[in-house]
mmCIF file of C-alpha atoms (C1' of nucleotides) in Angstrom:
data_model
loop_
_atom_site.group_PDB
_atom_site.id
_atom_site.type_symbol
_atom_site.label_atom_id
_atom_site.label_comp_id
_atom_site.label_asym_id
_atom_site.label_seq_id
_atom_site.Cartn_x
_atom_site.Cartn_y
_atom_site.Cartn_z
ATOM 1 C CA UNK A 1 12.600 131.856 173.515
ATOM 2 C CA UNK A 2 12.429 128.942 175.927
ATOM 3 C CA UNK A 3 9.291 126.902 175.492
ATOM 4 C CA UNK A 4 9.499 124.373 178.343
ATOM 5 C CA UNK A 5 8.239 126.611 181.221
ATOM 6 C CA UNK A 6 5.041 127.145 179.261
ATOM 7 C CA UNK A 7 4.751 123.848 177.404
ATOM 8 C CA UNK A 8 5.358 121.498 180.341
ATOM 9 C CA UNK A 9 2.522 122.781 182.587
ATOM 10 C CA UNK A 10 0.220 122.998 179.577
ATOM 11 C CA UNK A 11 1.004 119.410 178.624
ATOM 12 C CA UNK A 12 0.469 118.088 182.147
ATOM 13 C CA UNK A 13 -2.947 119.731 182.152
ATOM 14 C CA UNK A 14 -4.040 119.031 178.592
ATOM 15 C CA UNK A 15 -2.382 115.815 177.412
ATOM 16 C CA UNK A 16 -4.735 113.395 175.688
ATOM 17 C CA UNK A 17 -5.229 110.043 177.380
ATOM 18 C CA UNK A 18 -3.501 107.939 174.709
ATOM 19 C CA UNK A 19 -2.648 104.231 175.041
ATOM 20 C CA UNK A 20 1.115 104.804 174.859
ATOM 21 C CA UNK A 21 0.908 107.258 177.741
ATOM 22 C CA UNK A 22 -0.678 104.813 180.154
ATOM 23 C CA UNK A 23 1.496 103.633 183.043
ATOM 24 C CA UNK A 24 3.000 100.227 182.385
ATOM 25 C CA UNK A 25 3.003 100.594 178.609
ATOM 26 C CA UNK A 26 6.034 98.599 177.458
ATOM 27 C CA UNK A 27 8.986 99.738 175.297
ATOM 28 C CA UNK A 28 7.824 97.209 172.708
ATOM 29 C CA UNK A 29 4.396 98.835 172.760
ATOM 30 C CA UNK A 30 6.022 102.212 172.244
ATOM 31 C CA UNK A 31 8.042 100.859 169.323
ATOM 32 C CA UNK A 32 4.970 99.353 167.655
ATOM 33 C CA UNK A 33 2.946 102.522 168.201
ATOM 34 C CA UNK A 34 5.698 104.703 166.729
ATOM 35 C CA UNK A 35 5.874 102.552 163.606
ATOM 36 C CA UNK A 36 2.120 102.822 163.173
ATOM 37 C CA UNK A 37 2.169 106.566 163.772
ATOM 38 C CA UNK A 38 4.643 107.193 160.948
ATOM 39 C CA UNK A 39 2.352 109.177 158.628
ATOM 40 C CA UNK A 40 -0.850 107.615 159.952
ATOM 41 C CA UNK A 41 -3.297 109.571 162.169
ATOM 42 C CA UNK A 42 -3.671 108.700 165.856
ATOM 43 C CA UNK A 43 -7.349 107.812 165.535
ATOM 44 C CA UNK A 44 -6.661 105.120 162.957
ATOM 45 C CA UNK A 45 -3.704 103.695 164.888
ATOM 46 C CA UNK A 46 -5.358 103.137 168.262
ATOM 47 C CA UNK A 47 -7.595 100.129 167.472
ATOM 48 C CA UNK A 48 -4.975 98.400 165.318
ATOM 49 C CA UNK A 49 -2.299 98.896 167.983
ATOM 50 C CA UNK A 50 -4.465 97.188 170.594
ATOM 51 C CA UNK A 51 -4.914 94.182 168.302
ATOM 52 C CA UNK A 52 -1.194 93.912 167.627
ATOM 53 C CA UNK A 53 -0.138 94.075 171.259
ATOM 54 C CA UNK A 54 -2.730 91.554 172.298
ATOM 55 C CA UNK A 55 -1.562 89.154 169.611
ATOM 56 C CA UNK A 56 2.176 89.920 169.881
ATOM 57 C CA UNK A 57 2.953 91.159 173.432
ATOM 58 C CA UNK A 58 6.730 90.836 172.926
ATOM 59 C CA UNK A 59 9.191 91.105 170.020
ATOM 60 C CA UNK A 60 9.761 87.331 170.186
ATOM 61 C CA UNK A 61 6.050 86.698 169.659
ATOM 62 C CA UNK A 62 6.048 88.655 166.423
ATOM 63 C CA UNK A 63 9.403 87.256 165.329
ATOM 64 C CA UNK A 64 8.029 83.716 165.604
ATOM 65 C CA UNK A 65 5.381 84.470 162.975
ATOM 66 C CA UNK A 66 5.960 84.822 159.227
ATOM 67 C CA UNK A 67 6.091 88.344 157.740
ATOM 68 C CA UNK A 68 2.823 87.603 155.919
ATOM 69 C CA UNK A 69 1.028 87.600 159.275
ATOM 70 C CA UNK A 70 2.364 91.103 159.971
ATOM 71 C CA UNK A 71 1.330 92.395 156.551
ATOM 72 C CA UNK A 72 -2.175 90.958 156.959
ATOM 73 C CA UNK A 73 -2.552 92.324 160.489
ATOM 74 C CA UNK A 74 -1.344 95.701 159.260
ATOM 75 C CA UNK A 75 -4.551 95.765 157.241
ATOM 76 C CA UNK A 76 -5.152 99.216 155.704
ATOM 77 C CA UNK A 77 -2.892 101.368 157.853
ATOM 78 C CA UNK A 78 -0.964 102.330 154.733
ATOM 79 C CA UNK A 79 2.721 102.162 153.766
ATOM 80 C CA UNK A 80 2.781 98.364 154.298
ATOM 81 C CA UNK A 81 6.579 98.318 154.140
ATOM 82 C CA UNK A 82 6.300 99.424 157.749
ATOM 83 C CA UNK A 83 4.739 96.063 158.629
ATOM 84 C CA UNK A 84 7.664 94.285 157.008
ATOM 85 C CA UNK A 85 10.174 96.550 158.761
ATOM 86 C CA UNK A 86 8.420 96.076 162.083
ATOM 87 C CA UNK A 87 8.596 92.316 161.689
ATOM 88 C CA UNK A 88 12.294 92.556 160.767
ATOM 89 C CA UNK A 89 12.772 94.748 163.849
ATOM 90 C CA UNK A 90 11.228 92.065 166.029
ATOM 91 C CA UNK A 91 13.572 89.468 164.541
ATOM 92 C CA UNK A 92 16.634 91.685 165.047
ATOM 93 C CA UNK A 93 15.654 92.511 168.639
ATOM 94 C CA UNK A 94 15.108 88.841 169.374
ATOM 95 C CA UNK A 95 18.394 87.766 167.811
ATOM 96 C CA UNK A 96 20.702 90.635 168.728
ATOM 97 C CA UNK A 97 19.224 92.273 171.822
ATOM 98 C CA UNK A 98 18.051 89.295 173.886
ATOM 99 C CA UNK A 99 14.453 90.098 172.993
ATOM 100 C CA UNK A 100 14.558 93.512 174.718
ATOM 101 C CA UNK A 101 14.015 96.788 172.884
ATOM 102 C CA UNK A 102 17.325 98.688 173.125
ATOM 103 C CA UNK A 103 17.340 102.129 174.768
ATOM 104 C CA UNK A 104 20.437 103.381 172.983
ATOM 105 C CA UNK A 105 19.690 105.771 170.107
ATOM 106 C CA UNK A 106 22.408 104.356 167.868
ATOM 107 C CA UNK A 107 21.288 100.787 168.488
ATOM 108 C CA UNK A 108 17.733 101.830 167.622
ATOM 109 C CA UNK A 109 18.877 103.630 164.477
ATOM 110 C CA UNK A 110 20.497 100.409 163.293
ATOM 111 C CA UNK A 111 17.121 98.643 163.260
ATOM 112 C CA UNK A 112 15.066 98.490 160.038
ATOM 113 C CA UNK A 113 12.413 101.188 159.639
ATOM 114 C CA UNK A 114 13.764 103.286 162.511
ATOM 115 C CA UNK A 115 15.074 106.721 161.579
ATOM 116 C CA UNK A 116 15.953 109.932 163.408
ATOM 117 C CA UNK A 117 12.477 110.538 164.724
ATOM 118 C CA UNK A 118 11.488 107.025 165.819
ATOM 119 C CA UNK A 119 14.824 106.225 167.468
ATOM 120 C CA UNK A 120 14.625 109.275 169.702
ATOM 121 C CA UNK A 121 10.914 108.892 170.371
ATOM 122 C CA UNK A 122 11.550 105.399 171.746
ATOM 123 C CA UNK A 123 14.580 106.521 173.769
ATOM 124 C CA UNK A 124 12.693 109.484 175.227
ATOM 125 C CA UNK A 125 9.214 108.058 175.763
ATOM 126 C CA UNK A 126 9.935 104.400 176.527
ATOM 127 C CA UNK A 127 13.130 104.933 178.516
ATOM 128 C CA UNK A 128 12.958 108.525 179.751
ATOM 129 C CA UNK A 129 16.223 109.581 178.132
ATOM 130 C CA UNK A 130 16.944 113.246 177.602
ATOM 131 C CA UNK A 131 17.187 113.272 173.816
ATOM 132 C CA UNK A 132 15.539 115.696 171.387
ATOM 133 C CA UNK A 133 12.484 114.271 169.588
ATOM 134 C CA UNK A 134 11.666 116.206 166.441
ATOM 135 C CA UNK A 135 8.745 115.401 164.196
ATOM 136 C CA UNK A 136 6.767 117.659 161.887
ATOM 137 C CA UNK A 137 4.680 118.972 164.815
ATOM 138 C CA UNK A 138 7.761 119.950 166.792
ATOM 139 C CA UNK A 139 9.361 121.567 163.747
ATOM 140 C CA UNK A 140 6.214 123.641 163.241
ATOM 141 C CA UNK A 141 6.170 124.756 166.896
ATOM 142 C CA UNK A 142 9.857 125.639 166.784
ATOM 143 C CA UNK A 143 9.457 127.403 163.444
ATOM 144 C CA UNK A 144 6.687 129.616 164.790
ATOM 145 C CA UNK A 145 7.477 130.143 168.464
ATOM 146 C CA UNK A 146 11.264 130.324 168.201
ATOM 147 C CA UNK A 147 12.014 131.364 164.624
ATOM 148 C CA UNK A 148 8.920 133.431 163.844
ATOM 149 C CA UNK A 149 8.169 131.507 160.648
ATOM 150 C CA UNK A 150 4.687 130.490 159.498
ATOM 151 C CA UNK A 151 5.679 127.046 158.282
ATOM 152 C CA UNK A 152 8.330 124.535 159.268
ATOM 153 C CA UNK A 153 11.399 123.905 157.158
ATOM 154 C CA UNK A 154 12.096 120.516 155.623
ATOM 155 C CA UNK A 155 13.436 117.932 158.085
ATOM 156 C CA UNK A 156 17.146 118.460 158.698
ATOM 157 C CA UNK A 157 18.783 116.585 161.575
ATOM 158 C CA UNK A 158 21.798 118.892 161.656
ATOM 159 C CA UNK A 159 19.484 121.788 162.336
ATOM 160 C CA UNK A 160 16.529 120.193 164.134
ATOM 161 C CA UNK A 161 18.303 118.170 166.804
ATOM 162 C CA UNK A 162 20.517 120.925 168.284
ATOM 163 C CA UNK A 163 17.582 123.343 168.185
ATOM 164 C CA UNK A 164 15.345 121.031 170.225
ATOM 165 C CA UNK A 165 18.215 119.840 172.394
ATOM 166 C CA UNK A 166 18.677 123.471 173.499
ATOM 167 C CA UNK A 167 15.031 123.483 174.596
ATOM 168 C CA UNK A 168 15.287 120.462 176.899
ATOM 169 C CA UNK A 169 15.507 121.128 180.648
ATOM 170 C CA UNK A 170 18.040 119.182 182.705
ATOM 171 C CA UNK A 171 15.345 117.426 184.731
ATOM 172 C CA UNK A 172 14.438 114.151 183.043
ATOM 173 C CA UNK A 173 10.695 114.351 183.611
ATOM 174 C CA UNK A 174 10.621 117.952 182.412
ATOM 175 C CA UNK A 175 12.680 117.027 179.356
ATOM 176 C CA UNK A 176 10.321 114.184 178.479
ATOM 177 C CA UNK A 177 7.275 116.415 178.866
ATOM 178 C CA UNK A 178 8.901 119.120 176.766
ATOM 179 C CA UNK A 179 9.304 116.628 173.932
ATOM 180 C CA UNK A 180 5.821 115.182 174.315
ATOM 181 C CA UNK A 181 4.302 118.602 174.981
ATOM 182 C CA UNK A 182 5.796 120.191 171.861
ATOM 183 C CA UNK A 183 4.391 117.331 169.795
ATOM 184 C CA UNK A 184 1.013 117.598 171.488
ATOM 185 C CA UNK A 185 0.915 121.360 171.017
ATOM 186 C CA UNK A 186 1.696 120.957 167.322
ATOM 187 C CA UNK A 187 -0.972 118.282 166.988
ATOM 188 C CA UNK A 188 -3.780 120.050 168.847
ATOM 189 C CA UNK A 189 -3.134 123.811 168.876
ATOM 190 C CA UNK A 190 -0.239 124.924 166.700
ATOM 191 C CA UNK A 191 -1.695 123.004 163.764
ATOM 192 C CA UNK A 192 -0.836 123.442 160.107
ATOM 193 C CA UNK A 193 -4.053 124.852 158.726
ATOM 194 C CA UNK A 194 -5.829 127.019 161.314
ATOM 195 C CA UNK A 195 -3.635 127.452 164.407
ATOM 196 C CA UNK A 196 -5.525 128.136 167.646
ATOM 197 C CA UNK A 197 -3.343 130.954 168.899
ATOM 198 C CA UNK A 198 -6.252 132.062 171.111
ATOM 199 C CA UNK A 199 -5.738 129.073 173.383
ATOM 200 C CA UNK A 200 -1.975 128.594 172.912
ATOM 201 C CA UNK A 201 0.197 128.710 176.040
ATOM 202 C CA UNK A 202 3.025 130.161 173.951
ATOM 203 C CA UNK A 203 1.029 132.939 172.282
ATOM 204 C CA UNK A 204 2.340 135.803 174.451
ATOM 205 C CA UNK A 205 5.930 134.805 173.738
ATOM 206 C CA UNK A 206 5.573 133.329 170.243
ATOM 207 C CA UNK A 207 7.941 134.950 167.761
ATOM 208 C CA UNK A 208 5.486 134.387 164.909
ATOM 209 C CA UNK A 209 2.555 135.965 166.798
ATOM 210 C CA UNK A 210 4.793 138.858 167.852
ATOM 211 C CA UNK A 211 5.588 139.457 164.182
ATOM 212 C CA UNK A 212 1.863 139.605 163.381
ATOM 213 C CA UNK A 213 1.606 136.059 162.026
ATOM 214 C CA UNK A 214 3.128 136.847 158.605
ATOM 215 C CA UNK A 215 2.332 134.509 155.702
ATOM 216 C CA UNK A 216 4.879 131.983 154.608
ATOM 217 C CA UNK A 217 7.025 133.623 151.928
ATOM 218 C CA UNK A 218 9.514 131.023 150.675
ATOM 219 C CA UNK A 219 8.789 128.337 148.077
ATOM 220 C CA UNK A 220 5.719 126.230 148.782
ATOM 221 C CA UNK A 221 6.148 122.689 150.023
ATOM 222 C CA UNK A 222 5.740 120.143 147.261
ATOM 223 C CA UNK A 223 2.138 119.064 146.886
ATOM 224 C CA UNK A 224 1.407 115.359 147.221
ATOM 225 C CA UNK A 225 1.030 113.492 143.958
ATOM 226 C CA UNK A 226 -2.431 112.360 142.948
ATOM 227 C CA UNK A 227 -3.312 108.934 144.310
ATOM 228 C CA UNK A 228 -5.986 107.986 141.773
ATOM 229 C CA UNK A 229 -4.329 106.126 138.934
ATOM 230 C CA UNK A 230 -0.903 106.129 140.604
ATOM 231 C CA UNK A 231 1.460 103.206 141.037
ATOM 232 C CA UNK A 232 0.751 103.524 144.739
ATOM 233 C CA UNK A 233 -2.881 102.773 144.122
ATOM 234 C CA UNK A 234 -2.061 99.765 141.965
ATOM 235 C CA UNK A 235 0.342 98.424 144.588
ATOM 236 C CA UNK A 236 -2.379 98.874 147.170
ATOM 237 C CA UNK A 237 -4.898 96.970 145.048
ATOM 238 C CA UNK A 238 -2.512 94.086 144.393
ATOM 239 C CA UNK A 239 -1.651 93.827 148.075
ATOM 240 C CA UNK A 240 -5.281 94.010 149.073
ATOM 241 C CA UNK A 241 -6.027 90.904 147.002
ATOM 242 C CA UNK A 242 -2.938 89.058 148.249
ATOM 243 C CA UNK A 243 -3.816 89.782 151.875
ATOM 244 C CA UNK A 244 -7.285 88.357 151.312
ATOM 245 C CA UNK A 245 -6.093 85.111 149.722
ATOM 246 C CA UNK A 246 -4.844 81.995 151.503
ATOM 247 C CA UNK A 247 -3.302 80.623 148.331
ATOM 248 C CA UNK A 248 -0.939 82.169 145.738
ATOM 249 C CA UNK A 249 -2.587 84.301 143.047
ATOM 250 C CA UNK A 250 -1.810 83.654 139.403
ATOM 251 C CA UNK A 251 -0.752 86.370 136.980
ATOM 252 C CA UNK A 252 -4.135 85.960 135.355
ATOM 253 C CA UNK A 253 -5.920 86.567 138.630
ATOM 254 C CA UNK A 254 -3.850 89.697 139.203
ATOM 255 C CA UNK A 255 -4.927 91.059 135.819
ATOM 256 C CA UNK A 256 -8.305 91.718 137.381
ATOM 257 C CA UNK A 257 -6.929 94.336 139.778
ATOM 258 C CA UNK A 258 -5.721 96.739 137.076
ATOM 259 C CA UNK A 259 -6.363 96.767 133.333
ATOM 260 C CA UNK A 260 -3.129 98.356 132.089
ATOM 261 C CA UNK A 261 -0.452 95.679 131.876
ATOM 262 C CA UNK A 262 2.509 98.057 131.839
ATOM 263 C CA UNK A 263 1.546 99.797 135.039
ATOM 264 C CA UNK A 264 0.390 96.587 136.693
ATOM 265 C CA UNK A 265 3.685 94.875 135.922
ATOM 266 C CA UNK A 266 5.635 97.874 137.155
ATOM 267 C CA UNK A 267 3.709 97.875 140.431
ATOM 268 C CA UNK A 268 4.163 94.133 140.884
ATOM 269 C CA UNK A 269 7.878 94.385 140.138
ATOM 270 C CA UNK A 270 8.281 97.099 142.751
ATOM 271 C CA UNK A 271 6.396 95.004 145.320
ATOM 272 C CA UNK A 272 8.695 92.071 144.587
ATOM 273 C CA UNK A 273 11.726 94.349 144.891
ATOM 274 C CA UNK A 274 10.444 95.618 148.251
ATOM 275 C CA UNK A 275 9.934 92.069 149.506
ATOM 276 C CA UNK A 276 6.231 92.671 150.065
ATOM 277 C CA UNK A 277 5.416 90.006 147.483
ATOM 278 C CA UNK A 278 7.199 86.762 146.607
ATOM 279 C CA UNK A 279 6.712 84.137 143.946
ATOM 280 C CA UNK A 280 6.547 84.199 140.153
ATOM 281 C CA UNK A 281 4.211 83.821 137.232
ATOM 282 C CA UNK A 282 4.721 80.049 137.370
ATOM 283 C CA UNK A 283 4.156 79.351 141.063
ATOM 284 C CA UNK A 284 1.875 82.328 141.663
ATOM 285 C CA UNK A 285 2.330 85.408 143.825
ATOM 286 C CA UNK A 286 1.889 85.605 147.590
ATOM 287 C CA UNK A 287 2.902 87.500 150.700
ATOM 288 C CA UNK A 288 6.372 86.663 152.118
ATOM 289 C CA UNK A 289 6.458 83.709 154.535
ATOM 290 C "C1'" DC B 1 18.162 116.334 148.307
ATOM 291 C "C1'" DA B 2 14.005 115.131 145.847
ATOM 292 C "C1'" DC B 3 11.098 111.619 145.382
ATOM 293 C "C1'" DA B 4 8.423 107.264 146.210
ATOM 294 C "C1'" DC B 5 5.732 105.153 149.367
ATOM 295 C "C1'" DG B 6 -1.056 103.949 151.325
ATOM 296 C "C1'" DT B 7 -5.067 105.244 153.008
ATOM 297 C "C1'" DG B 8 -8.878 107.780 154.520
ATOM 298 C "C1'" DG B 9 -10.751 111.870 156.765
ATOM 299 C "C1'" DT B 10 -11.351 117.020 156.370
ATOM 300 C "C1'" DT B 11 -11.895 121.506 154.078
ATOM 301 C "C1'" DT C 1 -14.446 118.261 144.345
ATOM 302 C "C1'" DA C 2 -9.658 118.530 144.306
ATOM 303 C "C1'" DA C 3 -6.389 119.551 147.502
ATOM 304 C "C1'" DC C 4 -4.685 119.200 151.868
ATOM 305 C "C1'" DC C 5 -3.240 116.713 155.813
ATOM 306 C "C1'" DA C 6 -1.567 112.825 159.017
ATOM 307 C "C1'" DA C 7 4.050 111.197 165.517
ATOM 308 C "C1'" DG C 8 8.704 109.440 158.616
ATOM 309 C "C1'" DT C 9 12.028 106.258 156.271
ATOM 310 C "C1'" DG C 10 14.919 104.673 152.581
ATOM 311 C "C1'" DT C 11 17.188 105.559 148.385
#
DNA sequence: CACACGTGGTT
DNA sequence: TAACCAAGTGT
């Protein structure tokens, strides 16, 4: 089926008033918002995004600060490597793109922390290019409406991009709203747990509804590992203390964050490897400057 | 391709 | 309460 004739009018009527959809929102703002939205819910992103753009209105502003400032300002958004990547992005844009966010998908893909989704989201939403934007929401909408499946398949660019590309109208504004509308539909209506088919603009044409909404049959998606007691948690605790300190923390001080030395050392080593922490037992540990 | 990677709200 | 879920990327 073709989703755009139904999705585009629905989106224009029902789109949330989000910061990155306001007129005059800059490509840099779009880039920052997309980094923050990688695996972090909209509601938690909005206030932090406003702080970032007020403090760093352009890539050059962020690039002029040390990475530690970015990691601190990232606060508790999660996956703090994104803060480091975003800072590195700002440096690369300043040095290699005259301080302007590139519109070319391949140029975007070459930047740190930008993958298939983010590159096309920036090209489509910041620059109005007709490129397929496929995130987990879009894959779920396509899986149900087009393929008749209850759950989306794992991300696969070879499959996802041509499938969405075929859904994009020629008109640029319609193409942009098809991308944004499919995401919005997946976020608000065609949701993972309890889809609201009663209010869905695609319901009458949805392949999954037409099949009687069959259960997912294939193998279940891998369940997320437990956070309590994980290396992730220990990394988070170490970083929390480093963010809060103006001076390097000694190995002794870090012992307080986690009792088990083996796991604590493993977490610290991985943070050092990731570049989220610098220093040593002698000079102390701190955020990268 | 499977797995690691934060954090907090919802069911 | 444990499990699930949230606009992914890098290895």
